[in-house]
PDB file of C-alpha atoms and ligand atoms in Angstrom:
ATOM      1  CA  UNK A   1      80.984 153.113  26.198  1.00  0.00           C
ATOM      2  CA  UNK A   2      84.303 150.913  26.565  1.00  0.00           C
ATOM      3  CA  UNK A   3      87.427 152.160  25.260  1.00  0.00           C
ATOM      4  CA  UNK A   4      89.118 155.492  25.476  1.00  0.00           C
ATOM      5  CA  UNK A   5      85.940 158.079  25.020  1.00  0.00           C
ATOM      6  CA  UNK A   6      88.246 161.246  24.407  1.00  0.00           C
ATOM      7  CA  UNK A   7      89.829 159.965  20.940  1.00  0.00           C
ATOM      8  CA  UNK A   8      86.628 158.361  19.904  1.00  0.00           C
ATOM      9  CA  UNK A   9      84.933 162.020  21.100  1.00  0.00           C
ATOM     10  CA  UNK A  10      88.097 163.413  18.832  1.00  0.00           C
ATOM     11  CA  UNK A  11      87.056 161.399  15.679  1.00  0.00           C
ATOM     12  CA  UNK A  12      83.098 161.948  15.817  1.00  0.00           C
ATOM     13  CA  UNK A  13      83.351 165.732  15.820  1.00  0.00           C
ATOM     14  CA  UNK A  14      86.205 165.419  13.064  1.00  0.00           C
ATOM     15  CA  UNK A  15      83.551 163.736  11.503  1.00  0.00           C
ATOM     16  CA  UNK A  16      81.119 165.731  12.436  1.00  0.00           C
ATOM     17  CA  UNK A  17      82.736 168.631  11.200  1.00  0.00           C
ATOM     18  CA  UNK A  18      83.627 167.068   7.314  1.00  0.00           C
ATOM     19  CA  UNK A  19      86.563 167.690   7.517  1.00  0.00           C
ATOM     20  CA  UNK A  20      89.244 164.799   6.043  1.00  0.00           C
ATOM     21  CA  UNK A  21      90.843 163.151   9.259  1.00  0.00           C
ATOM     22  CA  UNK A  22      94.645 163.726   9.557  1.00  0.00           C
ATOM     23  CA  UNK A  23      97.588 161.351  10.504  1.00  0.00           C
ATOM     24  CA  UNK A  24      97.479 163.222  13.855  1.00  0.00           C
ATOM     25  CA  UNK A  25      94.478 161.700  14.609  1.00  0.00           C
ATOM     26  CA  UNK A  26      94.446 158.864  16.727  1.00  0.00           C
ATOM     27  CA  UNK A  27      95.258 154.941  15.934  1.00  0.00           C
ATOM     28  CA  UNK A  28      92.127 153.386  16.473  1.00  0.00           C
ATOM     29  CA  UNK A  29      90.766 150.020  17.172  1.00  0.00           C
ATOM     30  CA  UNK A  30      87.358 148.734  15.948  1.00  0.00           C
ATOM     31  CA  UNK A  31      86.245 145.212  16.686  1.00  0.00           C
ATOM     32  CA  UNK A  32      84.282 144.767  13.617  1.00  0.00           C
ATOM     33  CA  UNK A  33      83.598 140.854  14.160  1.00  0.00           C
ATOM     34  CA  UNK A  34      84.428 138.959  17.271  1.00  0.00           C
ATOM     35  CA  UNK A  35      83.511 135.945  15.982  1.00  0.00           C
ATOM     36  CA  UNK A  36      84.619 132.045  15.230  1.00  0.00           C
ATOM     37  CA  UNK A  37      83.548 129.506  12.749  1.00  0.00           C
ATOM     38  CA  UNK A  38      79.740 128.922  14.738  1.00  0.00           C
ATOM     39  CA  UNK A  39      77.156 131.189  13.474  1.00  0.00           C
ATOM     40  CA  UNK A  40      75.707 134.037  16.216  1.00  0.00           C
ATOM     41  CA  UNK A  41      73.030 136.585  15.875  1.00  0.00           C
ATOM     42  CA  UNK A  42      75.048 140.067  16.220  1.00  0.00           C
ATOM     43  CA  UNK A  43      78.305 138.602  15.807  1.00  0.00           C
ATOM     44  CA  UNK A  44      80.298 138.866  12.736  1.00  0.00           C
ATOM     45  CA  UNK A  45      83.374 136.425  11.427  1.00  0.00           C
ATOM     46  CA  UNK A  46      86.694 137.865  13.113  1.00  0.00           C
ATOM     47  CA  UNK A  47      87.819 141.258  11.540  1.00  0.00           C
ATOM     48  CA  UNK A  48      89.520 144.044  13.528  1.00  0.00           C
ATOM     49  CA  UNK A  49      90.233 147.739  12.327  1.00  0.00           C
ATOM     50  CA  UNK A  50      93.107 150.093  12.747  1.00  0.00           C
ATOM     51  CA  UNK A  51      91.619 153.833  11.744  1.00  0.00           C
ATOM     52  CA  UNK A  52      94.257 156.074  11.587  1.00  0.00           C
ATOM     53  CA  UNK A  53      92.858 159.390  10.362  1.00  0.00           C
ATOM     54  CA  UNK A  54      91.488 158.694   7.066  1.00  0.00           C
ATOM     55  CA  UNK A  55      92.733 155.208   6.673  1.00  0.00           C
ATOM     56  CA  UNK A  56      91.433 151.778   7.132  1.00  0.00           C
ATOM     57  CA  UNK A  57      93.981 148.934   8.043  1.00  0.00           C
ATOM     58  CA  UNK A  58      91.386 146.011   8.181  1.00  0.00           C
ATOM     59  CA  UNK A  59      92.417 142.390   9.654  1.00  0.00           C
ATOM     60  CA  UNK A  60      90.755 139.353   8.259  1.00  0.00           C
ATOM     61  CA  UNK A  61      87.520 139.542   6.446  1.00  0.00           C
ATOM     62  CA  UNK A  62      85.304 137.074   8.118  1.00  0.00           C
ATOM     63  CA  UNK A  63      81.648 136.403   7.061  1.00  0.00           C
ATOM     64  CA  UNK A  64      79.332 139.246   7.290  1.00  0.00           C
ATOM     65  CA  UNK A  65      82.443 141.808   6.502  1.00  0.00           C
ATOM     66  CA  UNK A  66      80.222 144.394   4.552  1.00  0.00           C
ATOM     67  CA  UNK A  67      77.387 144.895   7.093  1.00  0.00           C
ATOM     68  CA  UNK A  68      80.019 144.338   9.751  1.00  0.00           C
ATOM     69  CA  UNK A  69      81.704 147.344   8.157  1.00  0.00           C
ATOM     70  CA  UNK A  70      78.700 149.097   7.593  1.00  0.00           C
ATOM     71  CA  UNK A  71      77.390 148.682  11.432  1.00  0.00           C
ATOM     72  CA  UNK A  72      80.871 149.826  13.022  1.00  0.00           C
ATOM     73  CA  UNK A  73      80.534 152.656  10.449  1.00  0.00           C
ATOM     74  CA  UNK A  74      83.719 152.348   8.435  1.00  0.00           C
ATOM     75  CA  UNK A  75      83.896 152.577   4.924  1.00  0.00           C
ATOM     76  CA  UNK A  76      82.044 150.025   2.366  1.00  0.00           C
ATOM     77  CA  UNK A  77      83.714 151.157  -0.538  1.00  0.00           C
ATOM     78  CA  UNK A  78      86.839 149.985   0.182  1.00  0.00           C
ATOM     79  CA  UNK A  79      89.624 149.569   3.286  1.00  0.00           C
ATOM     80  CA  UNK A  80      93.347 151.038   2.872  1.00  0.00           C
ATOM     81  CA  UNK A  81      94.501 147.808   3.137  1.00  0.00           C
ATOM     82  CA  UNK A  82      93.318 144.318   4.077  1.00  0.00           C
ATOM     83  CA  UNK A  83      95.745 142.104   6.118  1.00  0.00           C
ATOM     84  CA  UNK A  84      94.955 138.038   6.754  1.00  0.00           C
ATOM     85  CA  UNK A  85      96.266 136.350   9.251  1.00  0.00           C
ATOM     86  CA  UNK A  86      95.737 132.918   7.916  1.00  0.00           C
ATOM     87  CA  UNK A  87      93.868 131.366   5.342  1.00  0.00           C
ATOM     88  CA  UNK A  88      91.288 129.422   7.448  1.00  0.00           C
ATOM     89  CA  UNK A  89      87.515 130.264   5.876  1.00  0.00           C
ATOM     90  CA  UNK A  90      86.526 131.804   8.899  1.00  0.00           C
ATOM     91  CA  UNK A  91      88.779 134.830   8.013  1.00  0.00           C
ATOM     92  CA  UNK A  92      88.425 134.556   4.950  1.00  0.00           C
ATOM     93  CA  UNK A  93      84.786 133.872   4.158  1.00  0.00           C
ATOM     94  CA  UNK A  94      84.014 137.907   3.657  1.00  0.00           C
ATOM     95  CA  UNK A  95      86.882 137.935   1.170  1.00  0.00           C
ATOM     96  CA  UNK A  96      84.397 137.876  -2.360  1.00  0.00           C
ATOM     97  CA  UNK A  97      81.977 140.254   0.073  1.00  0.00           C
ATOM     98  CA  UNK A  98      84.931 142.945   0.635  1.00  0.00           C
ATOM     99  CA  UNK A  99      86.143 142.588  -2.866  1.00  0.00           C
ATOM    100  CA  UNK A 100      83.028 142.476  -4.983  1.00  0.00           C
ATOM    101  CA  UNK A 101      81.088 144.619  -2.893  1.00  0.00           C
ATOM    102  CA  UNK A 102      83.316 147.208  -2.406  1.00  0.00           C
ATOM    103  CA  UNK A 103      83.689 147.715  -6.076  1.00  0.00           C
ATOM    104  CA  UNK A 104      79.951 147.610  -6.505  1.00  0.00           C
ATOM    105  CA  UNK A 105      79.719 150.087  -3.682  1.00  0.00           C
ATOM    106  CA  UNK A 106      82.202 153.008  -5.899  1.00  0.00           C
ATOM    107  CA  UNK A 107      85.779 151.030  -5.274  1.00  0.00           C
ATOM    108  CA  UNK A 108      87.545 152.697  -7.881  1.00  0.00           C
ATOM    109  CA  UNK A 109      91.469 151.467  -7.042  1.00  0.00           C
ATOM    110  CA  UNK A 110      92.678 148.380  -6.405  1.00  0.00           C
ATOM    111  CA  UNK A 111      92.258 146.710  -3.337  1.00  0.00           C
ATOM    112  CA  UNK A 112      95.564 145.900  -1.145  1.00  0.00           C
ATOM    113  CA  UNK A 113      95.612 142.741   0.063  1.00  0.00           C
ATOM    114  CA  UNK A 114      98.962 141.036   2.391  1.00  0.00           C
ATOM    115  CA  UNK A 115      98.778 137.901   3.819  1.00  0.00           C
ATOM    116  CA  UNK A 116     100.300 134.681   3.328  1.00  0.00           C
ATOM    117  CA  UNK A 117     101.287 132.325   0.732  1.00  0.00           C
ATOM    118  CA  UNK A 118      98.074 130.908  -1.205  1.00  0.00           C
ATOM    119  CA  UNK A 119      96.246 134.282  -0.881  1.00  0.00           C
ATOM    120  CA  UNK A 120      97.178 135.273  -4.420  1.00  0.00           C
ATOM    121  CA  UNK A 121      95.796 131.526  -5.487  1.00  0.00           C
ATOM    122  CA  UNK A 122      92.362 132.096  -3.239  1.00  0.00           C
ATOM    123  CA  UNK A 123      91.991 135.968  -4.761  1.00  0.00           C
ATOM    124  CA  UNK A 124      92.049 134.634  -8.564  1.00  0.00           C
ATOM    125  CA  UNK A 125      89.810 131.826  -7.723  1.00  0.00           C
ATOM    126  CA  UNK A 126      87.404 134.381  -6.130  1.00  0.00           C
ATOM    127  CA  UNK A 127      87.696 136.637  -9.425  1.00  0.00           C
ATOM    128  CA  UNK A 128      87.315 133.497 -12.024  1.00  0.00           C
ATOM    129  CA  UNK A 129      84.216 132.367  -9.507  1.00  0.00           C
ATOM    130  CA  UNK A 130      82.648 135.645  -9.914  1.00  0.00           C
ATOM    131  CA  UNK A 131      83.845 136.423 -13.841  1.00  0.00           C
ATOM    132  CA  UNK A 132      80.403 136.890 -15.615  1.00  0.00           C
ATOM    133  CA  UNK A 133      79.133 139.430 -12.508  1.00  0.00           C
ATOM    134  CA  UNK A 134      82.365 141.400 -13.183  1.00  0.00           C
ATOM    135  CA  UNK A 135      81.868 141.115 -16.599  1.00  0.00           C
ATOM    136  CA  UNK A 136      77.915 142.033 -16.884  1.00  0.00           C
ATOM    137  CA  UNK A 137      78.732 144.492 -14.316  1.00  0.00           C
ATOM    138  CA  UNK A 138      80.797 146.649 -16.457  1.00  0.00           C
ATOM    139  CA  UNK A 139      79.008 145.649 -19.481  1.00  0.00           C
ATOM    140  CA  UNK A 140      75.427 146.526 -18.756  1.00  0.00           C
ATOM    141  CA  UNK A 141      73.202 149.085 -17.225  1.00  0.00           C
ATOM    142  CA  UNK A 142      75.344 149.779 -14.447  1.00  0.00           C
ATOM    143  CA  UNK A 143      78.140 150.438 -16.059  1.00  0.00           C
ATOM    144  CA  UNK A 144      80.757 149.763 -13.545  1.00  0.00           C
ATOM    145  CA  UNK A 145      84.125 150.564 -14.085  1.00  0.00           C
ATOM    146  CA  UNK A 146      86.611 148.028 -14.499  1.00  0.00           C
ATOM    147  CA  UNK A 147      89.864 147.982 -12.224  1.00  0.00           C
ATOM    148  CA  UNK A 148      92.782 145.742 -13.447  1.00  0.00           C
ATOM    149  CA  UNK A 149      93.750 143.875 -11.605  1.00  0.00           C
ATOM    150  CA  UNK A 150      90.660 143.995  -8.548  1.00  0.00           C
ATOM    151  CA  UNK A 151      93.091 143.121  -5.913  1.00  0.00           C
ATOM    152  CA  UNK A 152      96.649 143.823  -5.730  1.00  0.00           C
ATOM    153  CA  UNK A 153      98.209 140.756  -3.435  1.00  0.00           C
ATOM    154  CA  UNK A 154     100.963 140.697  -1.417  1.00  0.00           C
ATOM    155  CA  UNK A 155     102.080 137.873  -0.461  1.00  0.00           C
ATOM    156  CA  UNK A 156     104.424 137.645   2.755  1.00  0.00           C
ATOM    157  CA  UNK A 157     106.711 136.797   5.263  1.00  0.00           C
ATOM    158  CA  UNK A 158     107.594 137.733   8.359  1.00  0.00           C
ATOM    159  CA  UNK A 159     109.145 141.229   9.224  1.00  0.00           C
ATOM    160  CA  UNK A 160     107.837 145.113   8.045  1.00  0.00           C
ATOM    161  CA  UNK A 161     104.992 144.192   5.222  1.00  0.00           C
ATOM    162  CA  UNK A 162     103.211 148.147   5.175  1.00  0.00           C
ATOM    163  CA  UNK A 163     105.224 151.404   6.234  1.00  0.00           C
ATOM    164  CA  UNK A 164     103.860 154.263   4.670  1.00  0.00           C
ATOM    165  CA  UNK A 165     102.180 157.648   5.802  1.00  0.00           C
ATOM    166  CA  UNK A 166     103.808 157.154   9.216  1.00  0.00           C
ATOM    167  CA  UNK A 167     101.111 153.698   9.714  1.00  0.00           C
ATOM    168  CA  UNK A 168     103.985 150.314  10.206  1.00  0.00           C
ATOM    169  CA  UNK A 169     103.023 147.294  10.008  1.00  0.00           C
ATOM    170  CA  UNK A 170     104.995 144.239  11.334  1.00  0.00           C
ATOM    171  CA  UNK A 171     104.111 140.616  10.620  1.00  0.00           C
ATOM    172  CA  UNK A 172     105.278 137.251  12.977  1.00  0.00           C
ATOM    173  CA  UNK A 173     104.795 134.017  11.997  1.00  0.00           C
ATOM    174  CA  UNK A 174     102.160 132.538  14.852  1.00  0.00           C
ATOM    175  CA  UNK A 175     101.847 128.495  15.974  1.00  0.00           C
ATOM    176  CA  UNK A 176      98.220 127.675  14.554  1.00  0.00           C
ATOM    177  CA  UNK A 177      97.444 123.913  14.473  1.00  0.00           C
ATOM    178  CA  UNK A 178      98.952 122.353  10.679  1.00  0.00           C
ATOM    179  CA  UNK A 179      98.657 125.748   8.790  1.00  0.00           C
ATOM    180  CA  UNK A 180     101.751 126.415   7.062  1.00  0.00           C
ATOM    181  CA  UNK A 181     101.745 130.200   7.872  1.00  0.00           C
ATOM    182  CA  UNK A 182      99.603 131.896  10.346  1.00  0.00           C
ATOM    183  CA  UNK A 183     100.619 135.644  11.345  1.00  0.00           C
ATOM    184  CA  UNK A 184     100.151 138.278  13.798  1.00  0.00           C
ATOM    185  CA  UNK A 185     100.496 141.359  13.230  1.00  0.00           C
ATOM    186  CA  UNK A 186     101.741 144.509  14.981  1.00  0.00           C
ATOM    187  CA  UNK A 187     100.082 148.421  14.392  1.00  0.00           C
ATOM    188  CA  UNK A 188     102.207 151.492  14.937  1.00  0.00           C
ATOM    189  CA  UNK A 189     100.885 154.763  14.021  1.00  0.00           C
ATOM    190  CA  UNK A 190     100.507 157.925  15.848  1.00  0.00           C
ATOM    191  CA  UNK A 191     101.863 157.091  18.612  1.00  0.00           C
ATOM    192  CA  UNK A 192      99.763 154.267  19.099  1.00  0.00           C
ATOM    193  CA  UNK A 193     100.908 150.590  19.048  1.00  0.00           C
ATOM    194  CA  UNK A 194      98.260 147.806  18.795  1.00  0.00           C
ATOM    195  CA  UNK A 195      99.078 143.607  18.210  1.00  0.00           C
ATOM    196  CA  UNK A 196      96.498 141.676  16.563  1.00  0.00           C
ATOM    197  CA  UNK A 197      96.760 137.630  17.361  1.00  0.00           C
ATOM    198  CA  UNK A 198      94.935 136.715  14.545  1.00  0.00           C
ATOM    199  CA  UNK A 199      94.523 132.151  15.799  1.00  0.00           C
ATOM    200  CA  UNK A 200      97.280 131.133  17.536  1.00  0.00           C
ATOM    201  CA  UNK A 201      98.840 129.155  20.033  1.00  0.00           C
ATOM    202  CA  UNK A 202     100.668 130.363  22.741  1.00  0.00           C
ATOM    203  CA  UNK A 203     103.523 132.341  20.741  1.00  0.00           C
ATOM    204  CA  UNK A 204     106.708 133.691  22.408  1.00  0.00           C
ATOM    205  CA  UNK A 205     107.058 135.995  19.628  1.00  0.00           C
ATOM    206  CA  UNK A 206     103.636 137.732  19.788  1.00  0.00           C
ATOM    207  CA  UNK A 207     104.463 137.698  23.400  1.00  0.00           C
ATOM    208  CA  UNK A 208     107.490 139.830  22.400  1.00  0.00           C
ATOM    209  CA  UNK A 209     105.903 141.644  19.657  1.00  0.00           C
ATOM    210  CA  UNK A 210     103.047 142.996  22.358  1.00  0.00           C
ATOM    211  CA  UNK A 211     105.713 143.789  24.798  1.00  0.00           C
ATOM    212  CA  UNK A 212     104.079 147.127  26.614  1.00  0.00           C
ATOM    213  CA  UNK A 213     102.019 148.093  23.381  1.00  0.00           C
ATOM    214  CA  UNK A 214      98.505 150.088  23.833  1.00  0.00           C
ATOM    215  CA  UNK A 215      96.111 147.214  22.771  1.00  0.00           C
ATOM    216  CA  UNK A 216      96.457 143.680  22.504  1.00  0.00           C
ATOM    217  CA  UNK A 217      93.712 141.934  20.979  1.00  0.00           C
ATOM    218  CA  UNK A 218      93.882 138.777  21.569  1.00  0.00           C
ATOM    219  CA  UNK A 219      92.052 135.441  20.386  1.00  0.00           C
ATOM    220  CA  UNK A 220      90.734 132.755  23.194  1.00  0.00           C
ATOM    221  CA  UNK A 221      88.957 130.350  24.587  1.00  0.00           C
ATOM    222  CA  UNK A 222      87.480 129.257  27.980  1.00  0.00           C
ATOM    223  CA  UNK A 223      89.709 126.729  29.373  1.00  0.00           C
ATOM    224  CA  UNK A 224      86.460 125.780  32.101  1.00  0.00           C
ATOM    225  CA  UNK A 225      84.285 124.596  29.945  1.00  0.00           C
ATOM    226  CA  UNK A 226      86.999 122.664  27.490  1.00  0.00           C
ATOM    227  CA  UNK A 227      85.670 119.018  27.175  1.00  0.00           C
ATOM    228  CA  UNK A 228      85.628 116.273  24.400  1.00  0.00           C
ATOM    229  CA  UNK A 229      82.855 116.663  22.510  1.00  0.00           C
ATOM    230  CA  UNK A 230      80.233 113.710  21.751  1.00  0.00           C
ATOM    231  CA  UNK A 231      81.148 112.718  18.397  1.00  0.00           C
ATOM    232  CA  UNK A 232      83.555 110.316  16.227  1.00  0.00           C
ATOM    233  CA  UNK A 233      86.911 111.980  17.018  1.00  0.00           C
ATOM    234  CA  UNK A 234      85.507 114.277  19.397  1.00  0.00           C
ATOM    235  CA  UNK A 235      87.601 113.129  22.202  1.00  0.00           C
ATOM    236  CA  UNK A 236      90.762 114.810  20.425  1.00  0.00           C
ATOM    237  CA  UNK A 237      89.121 118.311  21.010  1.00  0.00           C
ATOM    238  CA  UNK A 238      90.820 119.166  23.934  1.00  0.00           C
ATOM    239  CA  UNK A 239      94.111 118.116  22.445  1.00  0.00           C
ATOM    240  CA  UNK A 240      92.972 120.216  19.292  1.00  0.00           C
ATOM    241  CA  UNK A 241      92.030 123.406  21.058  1.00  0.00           C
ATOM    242  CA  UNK A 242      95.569 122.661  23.345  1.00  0.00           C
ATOM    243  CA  UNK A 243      97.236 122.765  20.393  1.00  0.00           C
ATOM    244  CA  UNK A 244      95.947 125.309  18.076  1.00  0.00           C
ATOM    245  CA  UNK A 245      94.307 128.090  20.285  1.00  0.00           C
ATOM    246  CA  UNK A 246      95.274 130.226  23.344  1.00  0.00           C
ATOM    247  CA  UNK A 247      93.140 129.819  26.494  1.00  0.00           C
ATOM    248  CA  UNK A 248      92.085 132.391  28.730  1.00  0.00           C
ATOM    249  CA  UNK A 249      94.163 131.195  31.683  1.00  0.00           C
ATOM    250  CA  UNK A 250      97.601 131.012  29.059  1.00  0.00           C
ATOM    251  CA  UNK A 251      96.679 134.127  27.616  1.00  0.00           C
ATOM    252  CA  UNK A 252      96.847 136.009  31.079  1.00  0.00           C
ATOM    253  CA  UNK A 253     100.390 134.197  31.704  1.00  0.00           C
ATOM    254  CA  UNK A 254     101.348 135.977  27.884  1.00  0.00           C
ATOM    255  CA  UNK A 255      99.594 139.689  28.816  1.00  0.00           C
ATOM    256  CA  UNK A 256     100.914 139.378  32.627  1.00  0.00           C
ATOM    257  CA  UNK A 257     104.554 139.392  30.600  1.00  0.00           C
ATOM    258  CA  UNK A 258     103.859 141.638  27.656  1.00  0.00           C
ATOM    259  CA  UNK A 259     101.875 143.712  29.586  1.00  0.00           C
ATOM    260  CA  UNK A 260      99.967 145.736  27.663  1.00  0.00           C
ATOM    261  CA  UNK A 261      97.692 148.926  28.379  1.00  0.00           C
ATOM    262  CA  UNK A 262      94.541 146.927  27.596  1.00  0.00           C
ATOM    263  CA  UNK A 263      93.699 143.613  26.553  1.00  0.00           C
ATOM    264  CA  UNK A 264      90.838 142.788  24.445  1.00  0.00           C
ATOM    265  CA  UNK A 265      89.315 139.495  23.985  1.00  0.00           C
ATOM    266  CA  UNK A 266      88.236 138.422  21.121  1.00  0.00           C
ATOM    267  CA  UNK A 267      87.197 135.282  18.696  1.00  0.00           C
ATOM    268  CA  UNK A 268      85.675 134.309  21.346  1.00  0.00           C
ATOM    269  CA  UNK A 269      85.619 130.236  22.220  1.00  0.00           C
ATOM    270  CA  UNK A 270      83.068 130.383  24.619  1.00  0.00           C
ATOM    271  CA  UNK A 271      81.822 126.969  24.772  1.00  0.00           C
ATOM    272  CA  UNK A 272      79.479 127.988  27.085  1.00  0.00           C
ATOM    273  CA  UNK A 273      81.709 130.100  29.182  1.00  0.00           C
ATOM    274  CA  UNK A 274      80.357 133.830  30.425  1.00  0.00           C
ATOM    275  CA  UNK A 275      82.077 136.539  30.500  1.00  0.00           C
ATOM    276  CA  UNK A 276      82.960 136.569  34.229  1.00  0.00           C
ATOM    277  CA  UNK A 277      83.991 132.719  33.650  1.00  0.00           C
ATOM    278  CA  UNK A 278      86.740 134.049  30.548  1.00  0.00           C
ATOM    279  CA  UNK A 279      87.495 136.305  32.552  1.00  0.00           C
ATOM    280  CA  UNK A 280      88.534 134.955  35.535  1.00  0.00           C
ATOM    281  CA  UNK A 281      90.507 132.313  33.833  1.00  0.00           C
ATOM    282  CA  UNK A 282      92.679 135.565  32.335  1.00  0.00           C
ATOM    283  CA  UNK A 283      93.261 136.493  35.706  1.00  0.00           C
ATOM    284  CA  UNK A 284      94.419 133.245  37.192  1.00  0.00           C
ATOM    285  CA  UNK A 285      96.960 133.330  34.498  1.00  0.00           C
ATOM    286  CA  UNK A 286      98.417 136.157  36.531  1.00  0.00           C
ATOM    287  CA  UNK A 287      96.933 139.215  34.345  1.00  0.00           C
ATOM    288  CA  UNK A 288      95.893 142.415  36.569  1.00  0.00           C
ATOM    289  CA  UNK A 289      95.740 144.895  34.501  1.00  0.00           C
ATOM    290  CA  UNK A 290      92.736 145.952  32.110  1.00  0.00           C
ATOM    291  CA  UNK A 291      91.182 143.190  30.249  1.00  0.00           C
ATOM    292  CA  UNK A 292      88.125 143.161  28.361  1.00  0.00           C
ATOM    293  CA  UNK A 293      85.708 141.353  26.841  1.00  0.00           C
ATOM    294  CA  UNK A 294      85.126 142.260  23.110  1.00  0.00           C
ATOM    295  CA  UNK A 295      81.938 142.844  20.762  1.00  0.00           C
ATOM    296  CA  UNK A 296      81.197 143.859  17.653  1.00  0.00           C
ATOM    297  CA  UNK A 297      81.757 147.399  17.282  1.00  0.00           C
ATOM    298  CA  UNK A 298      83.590 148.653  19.896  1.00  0.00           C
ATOM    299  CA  UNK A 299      86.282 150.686  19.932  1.00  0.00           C
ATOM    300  CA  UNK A 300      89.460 151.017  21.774  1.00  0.00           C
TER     301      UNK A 300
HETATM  302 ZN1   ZN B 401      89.554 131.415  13.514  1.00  0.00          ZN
HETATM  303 ZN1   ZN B 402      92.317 129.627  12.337  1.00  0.00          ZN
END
């Protein structure tokens, strides 16, 4: 089992033992979906979890997000909080799934939701797409209840977005292709620090913002197997990738500075690329410490 087996030992007999998990309990890190925009058997769109104690800090709801919950056993009725990173559909395809469902599964408060500009626009679309299920819902038989309003957006910049209960959470603007506002975002909470990429381009901030934290997750892609692809406009990929993702050889220059306890890789742009391919590229990039490769589910 990868990860640190004491504090995941720690959690299961907390568990175990019913009794409601304290904020001395460890940060967490769940990979709930390691995926990217092409469809995989087992592999969810990209979300990652921070569990600390009780709560659920989710990152980016990605296709799949319910049973991707439901499989890393976290709750389905609702996260603390849900933090995007950027608007792209890939993270943002589970959005009606974590909303919706949620509620459906006994949600009874609204949902917290930070991420950037245009989220509060792409939440009330979701709600006005969805309007006669919310309203039958409540209505009929099942007699939901109703929440005003379903989601409670935050829309923000960079800086402290969540500090409360001893969890902080720090946003940076990230480099991602023509997106007006991409972030990462930076975990600390008992005693644990953990950066979350979310898509990027090499970033000297989230290279200072992971300076010696616990976990670095981290997206990539294999910088081997990079080629133009056989298509109109397909000899621009390389450029594209270049200029809107991280490769495995510059993301082991960026942990080799920031250094962190662990890296984890994740939204994974294989391209073909195993494991020991990705992960030799980290280590050219001058990377020796621990690196791995992530999957849905683990924990860290
Ligand atoms: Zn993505
Ligand atoms: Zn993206």
């Amino acid at each position: 089992m990868p990860g640190r087996p004491n504090r995941i030992v720690m959690l299961l007999l907390a568990l175990a033992a019913g009794r409601s998990l304290s904020a001395q309990d460890s940060a967490i890190v769940v990979l709930v979906g390691t995926g990217f925009p092409r469809p995989q058997p087992g592999v969810s769109g990209p979300a990652t979890a921070v569990v600390v104690g009780s709560r659920v800090f989710l990152f980016d709801a990605g296709a799949g997000i319910q049973s991707a919950l439901s499989a890393a056993r976290l709750p389905i009725n609702g996260v603390t909080a849900l933090f995007v990173t950027h608007l792209h559909s890939d993270h943002t395809l589970g959005l009606p799934d974590l909303i919706l469902d949620s509620w459906v599964m006994g949600r009874r408060t609204p949902l917290p939701a930070y991420g950037p500009p245009g989220l509060r626009a792409m939440t009330a679309h979701i709600l006005a797409a969805w309007a006669e299920d919310l309203r039958v819902r409540v209505a009929g038989l099942e007699h939901e209840t109703p929440i005003t309003p379903q989601v409670r957006v935050h829309e923000i910049a960079p800086g402290i977005v969540y500090d409360s209960g001893g969890v902080r959470v720090t946003a940076v603007a990230v480099p991602h292709g023509a997106l007006r506002h991409a972030f990462a975002y930076r975990i600390d909470g008992s005693g644990r620090s953990v950066v979350i990429s979310g898509d990027t381009r090499p970033s000297p901030a989230l290279e200072r913002l992971s300076a010696g934290v616990d976990v670095l997750v981290h997206e990539v892609y294999a910088s081997e197997t990079l080629r133009p692809e056989p298509r109109p406009g397909g000899e621009d990929w390389p450029r594209y990738m270049h200029e809107v993702h991280t490769s495995d050889v510059e993301l082991g220059g960026i942990a080799a500075r920031s250094r962190p306890r662990i890296l984890v890789l994740t939204h994974l742009i294989r391209m073909g690329a195993s494991d020991s391919t990705l992960l030799a590229g980290v280590r050219r990039g001058g990377f020796t410490g621990r690196v791995v490769i992530g999957h849905d589910g683990d924990r860290y």
